[in-house]
Coordinates of C-alpha atoms in Angstrom, one line a residue:
X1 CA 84.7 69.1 -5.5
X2 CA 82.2 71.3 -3.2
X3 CA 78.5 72.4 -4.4
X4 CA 78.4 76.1 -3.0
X5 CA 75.0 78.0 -3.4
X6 CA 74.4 81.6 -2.8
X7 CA 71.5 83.2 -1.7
X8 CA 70.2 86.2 0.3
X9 CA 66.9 86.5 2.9
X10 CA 66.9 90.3 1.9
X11 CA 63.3 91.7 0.0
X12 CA 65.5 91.4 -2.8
X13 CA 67.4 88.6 -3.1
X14 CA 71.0 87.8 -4.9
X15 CA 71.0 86.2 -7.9
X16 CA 73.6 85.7 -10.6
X17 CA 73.4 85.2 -14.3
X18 CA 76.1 84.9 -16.4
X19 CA 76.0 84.5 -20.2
X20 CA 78.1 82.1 -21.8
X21 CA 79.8 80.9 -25.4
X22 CA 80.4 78.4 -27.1
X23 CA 83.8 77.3 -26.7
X24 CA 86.2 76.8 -30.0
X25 CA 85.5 72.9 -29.9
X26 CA 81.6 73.7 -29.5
X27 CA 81.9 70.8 -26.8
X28 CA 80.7 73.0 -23.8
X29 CA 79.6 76.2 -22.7
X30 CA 82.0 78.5 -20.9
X31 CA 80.3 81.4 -18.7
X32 CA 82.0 84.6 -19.2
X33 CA 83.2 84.8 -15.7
X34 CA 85.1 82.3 -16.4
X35 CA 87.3 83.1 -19.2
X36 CA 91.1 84.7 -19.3
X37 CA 91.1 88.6 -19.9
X38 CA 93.2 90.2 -22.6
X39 CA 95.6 90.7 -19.8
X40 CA 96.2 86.6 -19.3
X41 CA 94.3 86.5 -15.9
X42 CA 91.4 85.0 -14.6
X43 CA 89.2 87.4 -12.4
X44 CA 88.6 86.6 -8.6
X45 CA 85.1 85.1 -9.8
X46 CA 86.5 82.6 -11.9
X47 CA 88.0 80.9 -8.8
X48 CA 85.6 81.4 -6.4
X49 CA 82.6 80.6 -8.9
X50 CA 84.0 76.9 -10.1
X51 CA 82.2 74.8 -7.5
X52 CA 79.2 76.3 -8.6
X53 CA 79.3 75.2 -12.2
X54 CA 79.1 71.7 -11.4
X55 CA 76.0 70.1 -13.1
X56 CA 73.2 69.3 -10.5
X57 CA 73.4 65.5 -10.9
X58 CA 76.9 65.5 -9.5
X59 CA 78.0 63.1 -7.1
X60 CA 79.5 65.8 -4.9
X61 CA 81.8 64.8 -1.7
X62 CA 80.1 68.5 -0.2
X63 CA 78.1 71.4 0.1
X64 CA 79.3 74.2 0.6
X65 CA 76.2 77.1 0.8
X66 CA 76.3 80.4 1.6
X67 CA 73.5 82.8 2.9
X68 CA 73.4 86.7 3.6
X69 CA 70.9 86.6 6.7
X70 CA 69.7 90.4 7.9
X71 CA 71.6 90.8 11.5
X72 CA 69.9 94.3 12.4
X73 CA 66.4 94.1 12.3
X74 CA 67.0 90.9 13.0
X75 CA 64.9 88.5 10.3
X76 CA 63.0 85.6 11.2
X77 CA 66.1 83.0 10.0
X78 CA 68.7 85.1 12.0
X79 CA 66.5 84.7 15.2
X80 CA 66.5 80.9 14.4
X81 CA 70.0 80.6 13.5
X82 CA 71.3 82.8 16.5
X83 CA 72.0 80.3 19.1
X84 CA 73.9 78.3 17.0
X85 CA 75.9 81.1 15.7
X86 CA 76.5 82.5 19.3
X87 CA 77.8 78.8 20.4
X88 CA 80.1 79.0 16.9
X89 CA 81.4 82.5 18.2
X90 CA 82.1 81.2 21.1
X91 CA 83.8 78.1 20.1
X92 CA 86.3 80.2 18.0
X93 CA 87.0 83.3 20.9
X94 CA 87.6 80.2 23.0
X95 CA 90.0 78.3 21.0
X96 CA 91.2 81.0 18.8
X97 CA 92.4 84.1 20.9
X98 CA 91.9 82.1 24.8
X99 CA 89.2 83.8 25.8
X100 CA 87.4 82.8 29.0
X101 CA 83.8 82.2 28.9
X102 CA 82.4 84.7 30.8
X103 CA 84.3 86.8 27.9
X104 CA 82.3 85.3 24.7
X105 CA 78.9 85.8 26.8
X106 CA 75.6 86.3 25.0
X107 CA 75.3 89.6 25.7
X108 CA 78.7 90.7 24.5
X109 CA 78.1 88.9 21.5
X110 CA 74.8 90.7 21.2
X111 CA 76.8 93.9 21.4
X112 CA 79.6 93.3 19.2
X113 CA 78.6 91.3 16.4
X114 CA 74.6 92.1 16.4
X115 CA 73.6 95.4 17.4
X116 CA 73.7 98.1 14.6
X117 CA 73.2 101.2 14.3
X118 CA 72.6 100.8 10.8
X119 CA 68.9 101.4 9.3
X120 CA 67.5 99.3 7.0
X121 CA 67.7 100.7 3.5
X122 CA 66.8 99.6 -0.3
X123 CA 70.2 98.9 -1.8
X124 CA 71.5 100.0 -5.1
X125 CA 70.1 98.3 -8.3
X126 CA 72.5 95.3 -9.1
X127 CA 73.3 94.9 -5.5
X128 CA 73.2 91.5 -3.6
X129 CA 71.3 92.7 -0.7
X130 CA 69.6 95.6 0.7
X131 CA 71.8 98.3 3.0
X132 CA 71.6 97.4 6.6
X133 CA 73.9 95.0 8.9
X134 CA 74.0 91.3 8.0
X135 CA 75.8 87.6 9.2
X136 CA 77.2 85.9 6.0
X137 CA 76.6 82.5 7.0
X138 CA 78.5 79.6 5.8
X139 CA 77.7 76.3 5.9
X140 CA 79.7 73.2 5.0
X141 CA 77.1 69.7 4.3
X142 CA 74.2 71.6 6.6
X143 CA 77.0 72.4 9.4
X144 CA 77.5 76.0 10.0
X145 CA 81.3 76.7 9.9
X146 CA 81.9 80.2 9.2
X147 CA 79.9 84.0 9.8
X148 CA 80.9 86.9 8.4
X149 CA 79.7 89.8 9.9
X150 CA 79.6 92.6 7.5
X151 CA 77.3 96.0 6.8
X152 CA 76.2 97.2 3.1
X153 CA 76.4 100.9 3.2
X154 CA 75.4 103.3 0.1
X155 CA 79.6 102.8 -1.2
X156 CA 81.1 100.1 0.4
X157 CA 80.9 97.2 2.3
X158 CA 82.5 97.3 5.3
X159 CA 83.4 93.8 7.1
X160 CA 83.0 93.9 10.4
X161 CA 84.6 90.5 12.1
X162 CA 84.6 86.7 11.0
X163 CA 84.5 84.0 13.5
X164 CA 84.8 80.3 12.2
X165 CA 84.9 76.8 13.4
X166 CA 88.2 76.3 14.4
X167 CA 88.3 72.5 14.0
X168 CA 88.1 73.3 9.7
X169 CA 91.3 75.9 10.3
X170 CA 92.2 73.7 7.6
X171 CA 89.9 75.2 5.0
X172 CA 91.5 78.3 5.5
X173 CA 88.0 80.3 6.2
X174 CA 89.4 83.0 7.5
X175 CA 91.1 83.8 4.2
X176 CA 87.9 82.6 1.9
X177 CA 85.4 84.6 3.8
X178 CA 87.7 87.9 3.1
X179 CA 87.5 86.7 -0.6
X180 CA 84.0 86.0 -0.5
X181 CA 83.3 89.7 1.0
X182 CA 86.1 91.2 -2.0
X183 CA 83.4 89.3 -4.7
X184 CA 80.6 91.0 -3.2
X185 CA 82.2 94.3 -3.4
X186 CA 82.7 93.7 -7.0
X187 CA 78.9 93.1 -7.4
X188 CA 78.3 96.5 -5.9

């Protein structure tokens, strides 16, 4: 099982509570999120949320955590986070599409995956972040593995690009980052 944590560097900050019910047995709690709708199916959250149920005392193989970290102004954690992200972007235009390295340079990453033109704005009540540009950050045990690039606007979230670390192309992060980004849309 993974440990996976949420959380947001925005004024506001994203947090989830979820009521819960006593199941038929009265043995445990089940959040709502979690349960079947009349129509047989689990939502998107119920699948995405499991790790996150897991009690804090247990013994956990890893960590999965996730973080929203403001891109454009740039916050105080994306400036300390941003040579370690470039070197992940680089890493996967590298070994994902050949690019050369004069290709995946600073600057163009600057460009591309940084620069906004987006002004900072107070997001919608209920939202999990303010409007503006942001990196999802994903990190697996400590060891950043995944961005997401991705801009809250007044209706929409609009994902930008994802770059990952391609020695976990196993994990599939390409796919779970778009899922990550559909629950987010569904917080809006």
């Amino acid at each position: 099982p993974v440990q996976t944590e949420d959380s947001s560097d925005s004024t506001k900050g994203a947090q989830s509570t979820t009521s819960s019910k006593r199941s038929e047995h009265g043995s445990e709690d089940i959040p709502d999120f979690l349960r079947v709708g009349p129509d047989g199916k689990k939502p998107l959250e119920a699948f995405l949320s499991l790790p996150t149920i897991a009690p804090a005392d247990a013994k956990l193989a890893h960590r999965l955590e996730m973080k929203l970290v403001r891109s454009n102004p740039p916050s105080p954690e994306f400036k300390s986070t941003f040579r370690e992200s470039f070197k992940l972007y680089q890493k996967y235009q590298m070994r994902i599409h050949n690019d050369t390295e004069d290709k995946c340079d600073k600057e163009t990453y600057q460009r591309f995956l940084c620069d906004s033109p987006l002004m900072p704005k107070r997001g919608a009540a209920g939202w999990p972040c303010d409007y503006g540009s942001y990196h999802h950050q994903y990190r697996l045990d400590g060891k950043l593995i995944a961005v997401g690039v991705i801009d809250f606007l007044p209706k929409c979230l609009s994902s930008v690009y994802t770059f990952y670390d391609p020695d976990f192309n196993f994990l599939s992060l390409g796919v779970y980052t778009a899922l990550r980004e559909l629950e987010l849309t569904r917080q809006m």
